[in-house]
Amino acid sequence: MHKYIFKRLLWVIPVLFGVSLIVFAIMHFSPGDPATVILGESAKPEAIAQLREQMGLNQPFIVQYFRYIGNAVFKLDLGRSFINNRPVIGEILIRLPNTIKLAGLSITLAAIVGIPLGVIASRKPYSALDNTTMFVSLLGVSMPTFWQGLLLILVFSLQLRMFPSTGFETWQQMVLPVITLASSSIGSIARITRSSMLDVMGQDFIRTAKAKGISEFRVVYVHILRNALLPVVTVIGLQFGSLLGGAVLTESIFSINGLGTLMVNAIRQRDLVVVQGGVLFIAFIFTLVNLCVDVLYAYIDPRIRSQYK
């Protein structure tokens, strides 16, 4: 097991290196000059040229990249905002709790609702109950997040006045953003749970368990569901990473002071170093989540553990 975890940790290094290189290249070759953003359009060309020299922007791309990565890895320094000159890592850490809380609550809700929906649908495949459940799941997957958010605000905030439409401090303020972000994941988890359950149901050991007279409840929730959970766990891990990225829209719609709002504002102000730091930070968290999923995968499936003994 330790060998498996160590191997997965080694894979994290090239993944993060590749992501950082792509993100840095995109930001580096994007239109706009950081020195001009800091000094303003009316600044003298001499002042802009001097600032570019001080910031090292005249150095080759590869030198700038390794200097940035070196500072990020050894000093936890992602640069300073062009707009307010505050450390980017500080700006991210201030807003990160709201984003983590929003994505964490959303994926929890998606798992609590999605897995039972998939189990219920798989119990009577192609029945009216199955078709209705899958239709609702497809509806959740298909509807754009921003449209769902606006619809929920219109109905539950403006018409019924049940929940506030902005903020993320009280549980009442969390209801609409969490439902908005979780709805597409509920559909994905329900569909993969149903499909995986149907695959396991057709296997020989399930027929053997039924022939031994084991109760229906134990067959479904112990033998079938446990073996069907492997792909579901993978999807939940991937969905959590997607929710971190999807939180950008949801935070903007509900005016939540999170990482997504920080990046949207940075894009509007052309504060590229904040955008770059935010994307790298989300990629880092996404990689850690995938690592946790891989470890959980080995814990659930003894066949993986046996390969590394």
mmCIF file of C-alpha atoms in Angstrom:
data_model
loop_
_atom_site.group_PDB
_atom_site.id
_atom_site.type_symbol
_atom_site.label_atom_id
_atom_site.label_comp_id
_atom_site.label_asym_id
_atom_site.label_seq_id
_atom_site.Cartn_x
_atom_site.Cartn_y
_atom_site.Cartn_z
ATOM 1 C CA MET A 1 0.000 0.000 0.000
ATOM 2 C CA HIS A 2 2.843 2.410 0.862
ATOM 3 C CA LYS A 3 4.522 1.592 -2.458
ATOM 4 C CA TYR A 4 1.256 2.386 -4.269
ATOM 5 C CA ILE A 5 0.877 5.750 -2.522
ATOM 6 C CA PHE A 6 4.528 6.628 -3.172
ATOM 7 C CA LYS A 7 4.095 5.821 -6.877
ATOM 8 C CA ARG A 8 0.991 8.006 -7.106
ATOM 9 C CA LEU A 9 2.853 10.839 -5.362
ATOM 10 C CA LEU A 10 5.620 10.632 -7.961
ATOM 11 C CA TRP A 11 3.017 11.036 -10.719
ATOM 12 C CA VAL A 12 1.837 14.304 -9.133
ATOM 13 C CA ILE A 13 5.166 16.036 -9.889
ATOM 14 C CA PRO A 14 5.093 15.866 -13.741
ATOM 15 C CA VAL A 15 1.366 16.648 -13.762
ATOM 16 C CA LEU A 16 1.853 19.851 -11.751
ATOM 17 C CA PHE A 17 4.918 20.740 -13.797
ATOM 18 C CA GLY A 18 2.975 20.379 -17.067
ATOM 19 C CA VAL A 19 -0.017 22.361 -15.778
ATOM 20 C CA SER A 20 2.205 25.163 -14.479
ATOM 21 C CA LEU A 21 4.070 25.376 -17.813
ATOM 22 C CA ILE A 22 0.837 25.565 -19.843
ATOM 23 C CA VAL A 23 -0.762 28.153 -17.542
ATOM 24 C CA PHE A 24 2.374 30.297 -17.405
ATOM 25 C CA ALA A 25 2.742 30.180 -21.209
ATOM 26 C CA ILE A 26 -0.891 31.202 -21.754
ATOM 27 C CA MET A 27 -0.592 34.121 -19.339
ATOM 28 C CA HIS A 28 2.840 35.128 -20.687
ATOM 29 C CA PHE A 29 1.720 35.334 -24.323
ATOM 30 C CA SER A 30 -1.676 36.914 -23.547
ATOM 31 C CA PRO A 31 -2.147 40.477 -24.845
ATOM 32 C CA GLY A 32 -1.309 43.235 -22.374
ATOM 33 C CA ASP A 33 1.813 44.497 -20.641
ATOM 34 C CA PRO A 34 2.008 44.075 -16.826
ATOM 35 C CA ALA A 35 4.142 47.229 -16.510
ATOM 36 C CA THR A 36 1.502 49.261 -18.376
ATOM 37 C CA VAL A 37 -1.260 47.787 -16.185
ATOM 38 C CA ILE A 38 0.613 48.820 -13.023
ATOM 39 C CA LEU A 39 1.622 52.346 -14.146
ATOM 40 C CA GLY A 40 -1.444 53.105 -16.245
ATOM 41 C CA GLU A 41 -1.928 53.951 -19.922
ATOM 42 C CA SER A 42 -0.731 57.541 -19.393
ATOM 43 C CA ALA A 43 2.693 56.517 -18.013
ATOM 44 C CA LYS A 44 5.844 57.593 -19.849
ATOM 45 C CA PRO A 45 7.531 54.944 -22.039
ATOM 46 C CA GLU A 46 10.772 55.384 -20.053
ATOM 47 C CA ALA A 47 9.004 54.584 -16.784
ATOM 48 C CA ILE A 48 7.323 51.534 -18.328
ATOM 49 C CA ALA A 49 10.640 50.294 -19.737
ATOM 50 C CA GLN A 50 12.333 50.772 -16.340
ATOM 51 C CA LEU A 51 9.591 48.840 -14.529
ATOM 52 C CA ARG A 52 9.761 46.030 -17.093
ATOM 53 C CA GLU A 53 13.482 45.762 -16.387
ATOM 54 C CA GLN A 54 12.908 45.721 -12.601
ATOM 55 C CA MET A 55 10.254 42.984 -12.911
ATOM 56 C CA GLY A 56 12.503 40.882 -15.161
ATOM 57 C CA LEU A 57 9.981 40.935 -18.004
ATOM 58 C CA ASN A 58 12.740 41.475 -20.596
ATOM 59 C CA GLN A 59 14.323 38.137 -19.739
ATOM 60 C CA PRO A 60 13.659 35.057 -21.916
ATOM 61 C CA PHE A 61 10.427 33.130 -21.337
ATOM 62 C CA ILE A 62 12.136 30.050 -19.912
ATOM 63 C CA VAL A 63 14.115 32.146 -17.373
ATOM 64 C CA GLN A 64 10.931 33.870 -16.200
ATOM 65 C CA TYR A 65 9.147 30.520 -15.927
ATOM 66 C CA PHE A 66 11.795 28.819 -13.766
ATOM 67 C CA ARG A 67 12.112 31.924 -11.566
ATOM 68 C CA TYR A 68 8.344 31.873 -11.035
ATOM 69 C CA ILE A 69 8.286 28.128 -10.272
ATOM 70 C CA GLY A 70 11.295 28.463 -7.959
ATOM 71 C CA ASN A 71 9.588 31.192 -5.955
ATOM 72 C CA ALA A 72 6.326 29.226 -5.875
ATOM 73 C CA VAL A 73 7.916 25.953 -4.692
ATOM 74 C CA PHE A 74 10.621 27.184 -2.285
ATOM 75 C CA LYS A 75 9.112 30.458 -1.015
ATOM 76 C CA LEU A 76 5.346 29.875 -1.582
ATOM 77 C CA ASP A 77 5.437 33.159 -3.490
ATOM 78 C CA LEU A 78 3.036 33.446 -6.462
ATOM 79 C CA GLY A 79 3.899 37.082 -7.099
ATOM 80 C CA ARG A 80 2.104 40.321 -6.241
ATOM 81 C CA SER A 81 -1.128 41.693 -7.633
ATOM 82 C CA PHE A 82 -0.657 44.336 -10.335
ATOM 83 C CA ILE A 83 -3.647 46.257 -8.952
ATOM 84 C CA ASN A 84 -3.188 46.408 -5.156
ATOM 85 C CA ASN A 85 0.393 45.050 -4.808
ATOM 86 C CA ARG A 86 -0.724 42.437 -2.245
ATOM 87 C CA PRO A 87 0.795 38.914 -2.291
ATOM 88 C CA VAL A 88 -1.275 36.638 -4.541
ATOM 89 C CA ILE A 89 -1.012 33.697 -2.140
ATOM 90 C CA GLY A 90 -2.535 35.871 0.614
ATOM 91 C CA GLU A 91 -5.434 36.929 -1.625
ATOM 92 C CA ILE A 92 -6.077 33.269 -2.518
ATOM 93 C CA LEU A 93 -5.941 31.984 1.068
ATOM 94 C CA ILE A 94 -8.389 34.662 2.260
ATOM 95 C CA ARG A 95 -11.007 33.549 -0.278
ATOM 96 C CA LEU A 96 -10.212 29.822 -0.446
ATOM 97 C CA PRO A 97 -12.374 28.737 2.563
ATOM 98 C CA ASN A 98 -15.588 29.939 0.878
ATOM 99 C CA THR A 99 -14.739 28.110 -2.358
ATOM 100 C CA ILE A 100 -13.768 24.892 -0.553
ATOM 101 C CA LYS A 101 -16.915 25.096 1.580
ATOM 102 C CA LEU A 102 -19.120 25.654 -1.489
ATOM 103 C CA ALA A 103 -17.534 22.804 -3.492
ATOM 104 C CA GLY A 104 -17.426 20.473 -0.455
ATOM 105 C CA LEU A 105 -21.096 20.996 0.455
ATOM 106 C CA SER A 106 -22.085 20.620 -3.205
ATOM 107 C CA ILE A 107 -20.271 17.317 -3.745
ATOM 108 C CA THR A 108 -21.639 16.009 -0.410
ATOM 109 C CA LEU A 109 -25.186 16.872 -1.470
ATOM 110 C CA ALA A 110 -24.544 15.353 -4.910
ATOM 111 C CA ALA A 111 -23.323 12.068 -3.379
ATOM 112 C CA ILE A 112 -26.143 11.888 -0.797
ATOM 113 C CA VAL A 113 -28.815 12.397 -3.482
ATOM 114 C CA GLY A 114 -27.115 10.887 -6.552
ATOM 115 C CA ILE A 115 -26.106 7.460 -5.182
ATOM 116 C CA PRO A 116 -29.577 6.568 -3.781
ATOM 117 C CA LEU A 117 -31.180 7.770 -7.042
ATOM 118 C CA GLY A 118 -28.882 5.451 -9.017
ATOM 119 C CA VAL A 119 -29.603 2.516 -6.689
ATOM 120 C CA ILE A 120 -33.380 3.077 -6.900
ATOM 121 C CA ALA A 121 -33.238 3.311 -10.700
ATOM 122 C CA SER A 122 -31.174 0.128 -11.012
ATOM 123 C CA ARG A 123 -33.589 -1.932 -8.893
ATOM 124 C CA LYS A 124 -36.225 -1.875 -11.670
ATOM 125 C CA PRO A 125 -34.388 -1.080 -14.920
ATOM 126 C CA TYR A 126 -36.411 0.394 -17.832
ATOM 127 C CA SER A 127 -39.490 0.826 -15.596
ATOM 128 C CA ALA A 128 -41.386 4.108 -15.216
ATOM 129 C CA LEU A 129 -39.441 4.818 -12.008
ATOM 130 C CA ASP A 130 -36.124 4.206 -13.768
ATOM 131 C CA ASN A 131 -37.059 6.387 -16.744
ATOM 132 C CA THR A 132 -38.283 9.214 -14.487
ATOM 133 C CA THR A 133 -35.121 9.108 -12.361
ATOM 134 C CA MET A 134 -32.839 9.129 -15.387
ATOM 135 C CA PHE A 135 -34.840 11.958 -17.000
ATOM 136 C CA VAL A 136 -34.428 14.104 -13.880
ATOM 137 C CA SER A 137 -30.706 13.223 -13.811
ATOM 138 C CA LEU A 138 -30.316 14.167 -17.471
ATOM 139 C CA LEU A 139 -32.128 17.441 -16.798
ATOM 140 C CA GLY A 140 -29.651 18.277 -14.020
ATOM 141 C CA VAL A 141 -26.647 17.472 -16.222
ATOM 142 C CA SER A 142 -27.966 19.397 -19.224
ATOM 143 C CA MET A 143 -29.017 22.693 -17.645
ATOM 144 C CA PRO A 144 -26.267 25.351 -17.604
ATOM 145 C CA THR A 145 -25.151 26.382 -14.127
ATOM 146 C CA PHE A 146 -25.711 30.109 -14.640
ATOM 147 C CA TRP A 147 -29.258 29.487 -15.901
ATOM 148 C CA GLN A 148 -30.109 27.294 -12.898
ATOM 149 C CA GLY A 149 -28.726 29.905 -10.527
ATOM 150 C CA LEU A 150 -30.774 32.719 -12.081
ATOM 151 C CA LEU A 151 -33.894 30.514 -12.110
ATOM 152 C CA LEU A 152 -33.491 29.630 -8.413
ATOM 153 C CA ILE A 153 -33.000 33.297 -7.519
ATOM 154 C CA LEU A 154 -36.126 34.248 -9.503
ATOM 155 C CA VAL A 155 -38.330 31.589 -7.864
ATOM 156 C CA PHE A 156 -37.033 31.135 -4.297
ATOM 157 C CA SER A 157 -35.587 34.570 -3.622
ATOM 158 C CA LEU A 158 -37.647 37.097 -5.574
ATOM 159 C CA GLN A 159 -41.054 35.328 -5.788
ATOM 160 C CA LEU A 160 -41.270 33.106 -2.679
ATOM 161 C CA ARG A 161 -38.733 35.076 -0.559
ATOM 162 C CA MET A 162 -37.524 31.851 1.108
ATOM 163 C CA PHE A 163 -33.756 32.290 0.699
ATOM 164 C CA PRO A 164 -31.453 35.301 0.168
ATOM 165 C CA SER A 165 -29.816 35.646 -3.244
ATOM 166 C CA THR A 166 -26.405 36.902 -2.108
ATOM 167 C CA GLY A 167 -23.752 36.060 0.510
ATOM 168 C CA PHE A 168 -22.450 32.819 1.972
ATOM 169 C CA GLU A 169 -22.426 33.239 5.767
ATOM 170 C CA THR A 170 -25.636 31.632 7.057
ATOM 171 C CA TRP A 171 -27.203 28.298 6.060
ATOM 172 C CA GLN A 172 -30.047 30.150 4.372
ATOM 173 C CA GLN A 173 -27.506 31.911 2.123
ATOM 174 C CA MET A 174 -25.810 28.579 1.300
ATOM 175 C CA VAL A 175 -28.931 26.731 0.079
ATOM 176 C CA LEU A 176 -29.311 28.193 -3.417
ATOM 177 C CA PRO A 177 -25.573 28.251 -4.382
ATOM 178 C CA VAL A 178 -25.054 24.668 -3.177
ATOM 179 C CA ILE A 179 -28.122 23.367 -5.079
ATOM 180 C CA THR A 180 -27.013 25.269 -8.195
ATOM 181 C CA LEU A 181 -23.508 23.826 -8.144
ATOM 182 C CA ALA A 182 -24.575 20.301 -7.094
ATOM 183 C CA SER A 183 -27.370 19.689 -9.616
ATOM 184 C CA SER A 184 -25.190 18.618 -12.556
ATOM 185 C CA SER A 185 -23.075 16.370 -10.298
ATOM 186 C CA ILE A 186 -26.216 14.711 -8.890
ATOM 187 C CA GLY A 187 -27.186 13.668 -12.411
ATOM 188 C CA SER A 188 -23.711 12.359 -13.268
ATOM 189 C CA ILE A 189 -23.373 10.367 -10.031
ATOM 190 C CA ALA A 190 -26.894 8.912 -10.339
ATOM 191 C CA ARG A 191 -26.290 7.756 -13.909
ATOM 192 C CA ILE A 192 -22.883 6.171 -13.224
ATOM 193 C CA THR A 193 -24.256 4.480 -10.059
ATOM 194 C CA ARG A 194 -27.158 2.955 -12.011
ATOM 195 C CA SER A 195 -24.885 1.747 -14.812
ATOM 196 C CA SER A 196 -22.339 0.257 -12.406
ATOM 197 C CA MET A 197 -25.047 -1.439 -10.308
ATOM 198 C CA LEU A 198 -26.545 -3.087 -13.421
ATOM 199 C CA ASP A 199 -23.096 -4.376 -14.444
ATOM 200 C CA VAL A 200 -22.469 -5.956 -11.038
ATOM 201 C CA MET A 201 -25.985 -7.438 -10.829
ATOM 202 C CA GLY A 202 -25.292 -9.629 -13.845
ATOM 203 C CA GLN A 203 -22.191 -11.269 -12.392
ATOM 204 C CA ASP A 204 -22.010 -14.865 -11.166
ATOM 205 C CA PHE A 205 -21.212 -14.121 -7.536
ATOM 206 C CA ILE A 206 -24.460 -12.178 -7.191
ATOM 207 C CA ARG A 207 -26.464 -15.139 -8.516
ATOM 208 C CA THR A 208 -24.556 -17.361 -6.081
ATOM 209 C CA ALA A 209 -25.365 -15.025 -3.193
ATOM 210 C CA LYS A 210 -29.068 -15.106 -4.093
ATOM 211 C CA ALA A 211 -28.971 -18.921 -4.438
ATOM 212 C CA LYS A 212 -27.587 -19.174 -0.899
ATOM 213 C CA GLY A 213 -30.710 -17.436 0.362
ATOM 214 C CA ILE A 214 -29.024 -14.201 1.417
ATOM 215 C CA SER A 215 -31.583 -11.452 1.988
ATOM 216 C CA GLU A 216 -32.322 -9.037 -0.850
ATOM 217 C CA PHE A 217 -31.263 -6.062 1.293
ATOM 218 C CA ARG A 218 -27.830 -7.613 2.030
ATOM 219 C CA VAL A 219 -27.302 -8.613 -1.621
ATOM 220 C CA VAL A 220 -28.061 -5.093 -2.870
ATOM 221 C CA TYR A 221 -26.405 -2.914 -0.232
ATOM 222 C CA VAL A 222 -23.450 -5.138 0.736
ATOM 223 C CA HIS A 223 -22.498 -7.205 -2.305
ATOM 224 C CA ILE A 224 -23.725 -5.148 -5.279
ATOM 225 C CA LEU A 225 -23.347 -1.578 -4.037
ATOM 226 C CA ARG A 226 -19.867 -2.080 -2.554
ATOM 227 C CA ASN A 227 -18.527 -3.510 -5.816
ATOM 228 C CA ALA A 228 -20.354 -0.873 -7.855
ATOM 229 C CA LEU A 229 -18.804 1.992 -5.875
ATOM 230 C CA LEU A 230 -15.386 1.912 -7.590
ATOM 231 C CA PRO A 231 -16.325 3.970 -10.681
ATOM 232 C CA VAL A 232 -18.635 6.110 -8.529
ATOM 233 C CA VAL A 233 -15.720 7.118 -6.275
ATOM 234 C CA THR A 234 -13.705 8.078 -9.352
ATOM 235 C CA VAL A 235 -16.544 10.204 -10.693
ATOM 236 C CA ILE A 236 -17.035 11.917 -7.305
ATOM 237 C CA GLY A 237 -13.339 12.835 -7.224
ATOM 238 C CA LEU A 238 -13.433 14.215 -10.756
ATOM 239 C CA GLN A 239 -16.677 16.052 -10.027
ATOM 240 C CA PHE A 240 -15.123 17.741 -6.986
ATOM 241 C CA GLY A 241 -12.354 19.122 -9.195
ATOM 242 C CA SER A 242 -14.945 20.288 -11.721
ATOM 243 C CA LEU A 243 -16.940 21.962 -8.952
ATOM 244 C CA LEU A 244 -13.881 23.985 -7.913
ATOM 245 C CA GLY A 245 -13.691 25.330 -11.460
ATOM 246 C CA GLY A 246 -17.477 25.608 -11.784
ATOM 247 C CA ALA A 247 -17.598 27.662 -8.595
ATOM 248 C CA VAL A 248 -16.366 30.632 -10.667
ATOM 249 C CA LEU A 249 -19.819 31.133 -12.212
ATOM 250 C CA THR A 250 -21.791 30.261 -9.085
ATOM 251 C CA GLU A 251 -19.772 32.662 -6.901
ATOM 252 C CA SER A 252 -20.301 35.443 -9.436
ATOM 253 C CA ILE A 253 -24.071 34.844 -9.605
ATOM 254 C CA PHE A 254 -24.549 34.796 -5.809
ATOM 255 C CA SER A 255 -21.862 37.439 -5.006
ATOM 256 C CA ILE A 256 -19.775 35.036 -2.900
ATOM 257 C CA ASN A 257 -16.327 36.280 -1.921
ATOM 258 C CA GLY A 258 -14.460 33.189 -3.109
ATOM 259 C CA LEU A 259 -11.612 32.177 -5.373
ATOM 260 C CA GLY A 260 -13.825 32.284 -8.463
ATOM 261 C CA THR A 261 -14.891 35.872 -7.806
ATOM 262 C CA LEU A 262 -11.244 36.831 -7.251
ATOM 263 C CA MET A 263 -10.270 35.368 -10.636
ATOM 264 C CA VAL A 264 -13.200 36.932 -12.494
ATOM 265 C CA ASN A 265 -12.326 40.368 -11.082
ATOM 266 C CA ALA A 266 -8.645 39.790 -11.929
ATOM 267 C CA ILE A 267 -9.557 38.947 -15.541
ATOM 268 C CA ARG A 268 -11.649 42.130 -15.811
ATOM 269 C CA GLN A 269 -8.743 44.218 -14.447
ATOM 270 C CA ARG A 270 -6.143 42.336 -16.525
ATOM 271 C CA ASP A 271 -4.369 41.327 -13.298
ATOM 272 C CA LEU A 272 -2.767 38.326 -14.982
ATOM 273 C CA VAL A 273 -0.533 37.290 -12.088
ATOM 274 C CA VAL A 274 -3.619 36.746 -9.888
ATOM 275 C CA VAL A 275 -5.332 34.717 -12.640
ATOM 276 C CA GLN A 276 -2.180 32.654 -13.081
ATOM 277 C CA GLY A 277 -1.847 32.012 -9.335
ATOM 278 C CA GLY A 278 -5.530 31.136 -8.973
ATOM 279 C CA VAL A 279 -5.480 28.616 -11.836
ATOM 280 C CA LEU A 280 -2.309 26.991 -10.514
ATOM 281 C CA PHE A 281 -3.771 26.768 -7.018
ATOM 282 C CA ILE A 282 -6.982 25.117 -8.298
ATOM 283 C CA ALA A 283 -4.881 22.682 -10.368
ATOM 284 C CA PHE A 284 -2.860 21.846 -7.261
ATOM 285 C CA ILE A 285 -5.998 21.122 -5.200
ATOM 286 C CA PHE A 286 -7.497 19.116 -8.070
ATOM 287 C CA THR A 287 -4.341 16.972 -8.216
ATOM 288 C CA LEU A 288 -4.430 16.392 -4.452
ATOM 289 C CA VAL A 289 -8.089 15.340 -4.662
ATOM 290 C CA ASN A 290 -7.264 12.871 -7.423
ATOM 291 C CA LEU A 291 -4.446 11.491 -5.279
ATOM 292 C CA CYS A 292 -6.893 10.972 -2.396
ATOM 293 C CA VAL A 293 -9.317 9.238 -4.787
ATOM 294 C CA ASP A 294 -6.548 6.887 -5.956
ATOM 295 C CA VAL A 295 -5.712 5.995 -2.345
ATOM 296 C CA LEU A 296 -9.403 5.459 -1.554
ATOM 297 C CA TYR A 297 -9.682 3.354 -4.705
ATOM 298 C CA ALA A 298 -6.942 1.043 -3.419
ATOM 299 C CA TYR A 299 -8.633 0.875 -0.019
ATOM 300 C CA ILE A 300 -11.959 -0.219 -1.565
ATOM 301 C CA ASP A 301 -10.499 -2.632 -4.149
ATOM 302 C CA PRO A 302 -8.199 -5.294 -2.612
ATOM 303 C CA ARG A 303 -6.971 -6.276 -6.106
ATOM 304 C CA ILE A 304 -5.057 -2.972 -6.350
ATOM 305 C CA ARG A 305 -3.499 -3.430 -2.910
ATOM 306 C CA SER A 306 -2.418 -6.971 -3.779
ATOM 307 C CA GLN A 307 -0.396 -5.695 -6.778
ATOM 308 C CA TYR A 308 1.910 -3.688 -4.499
ATOM 309 C CA LYS A 309 2.552 -6.244 -1.741
#
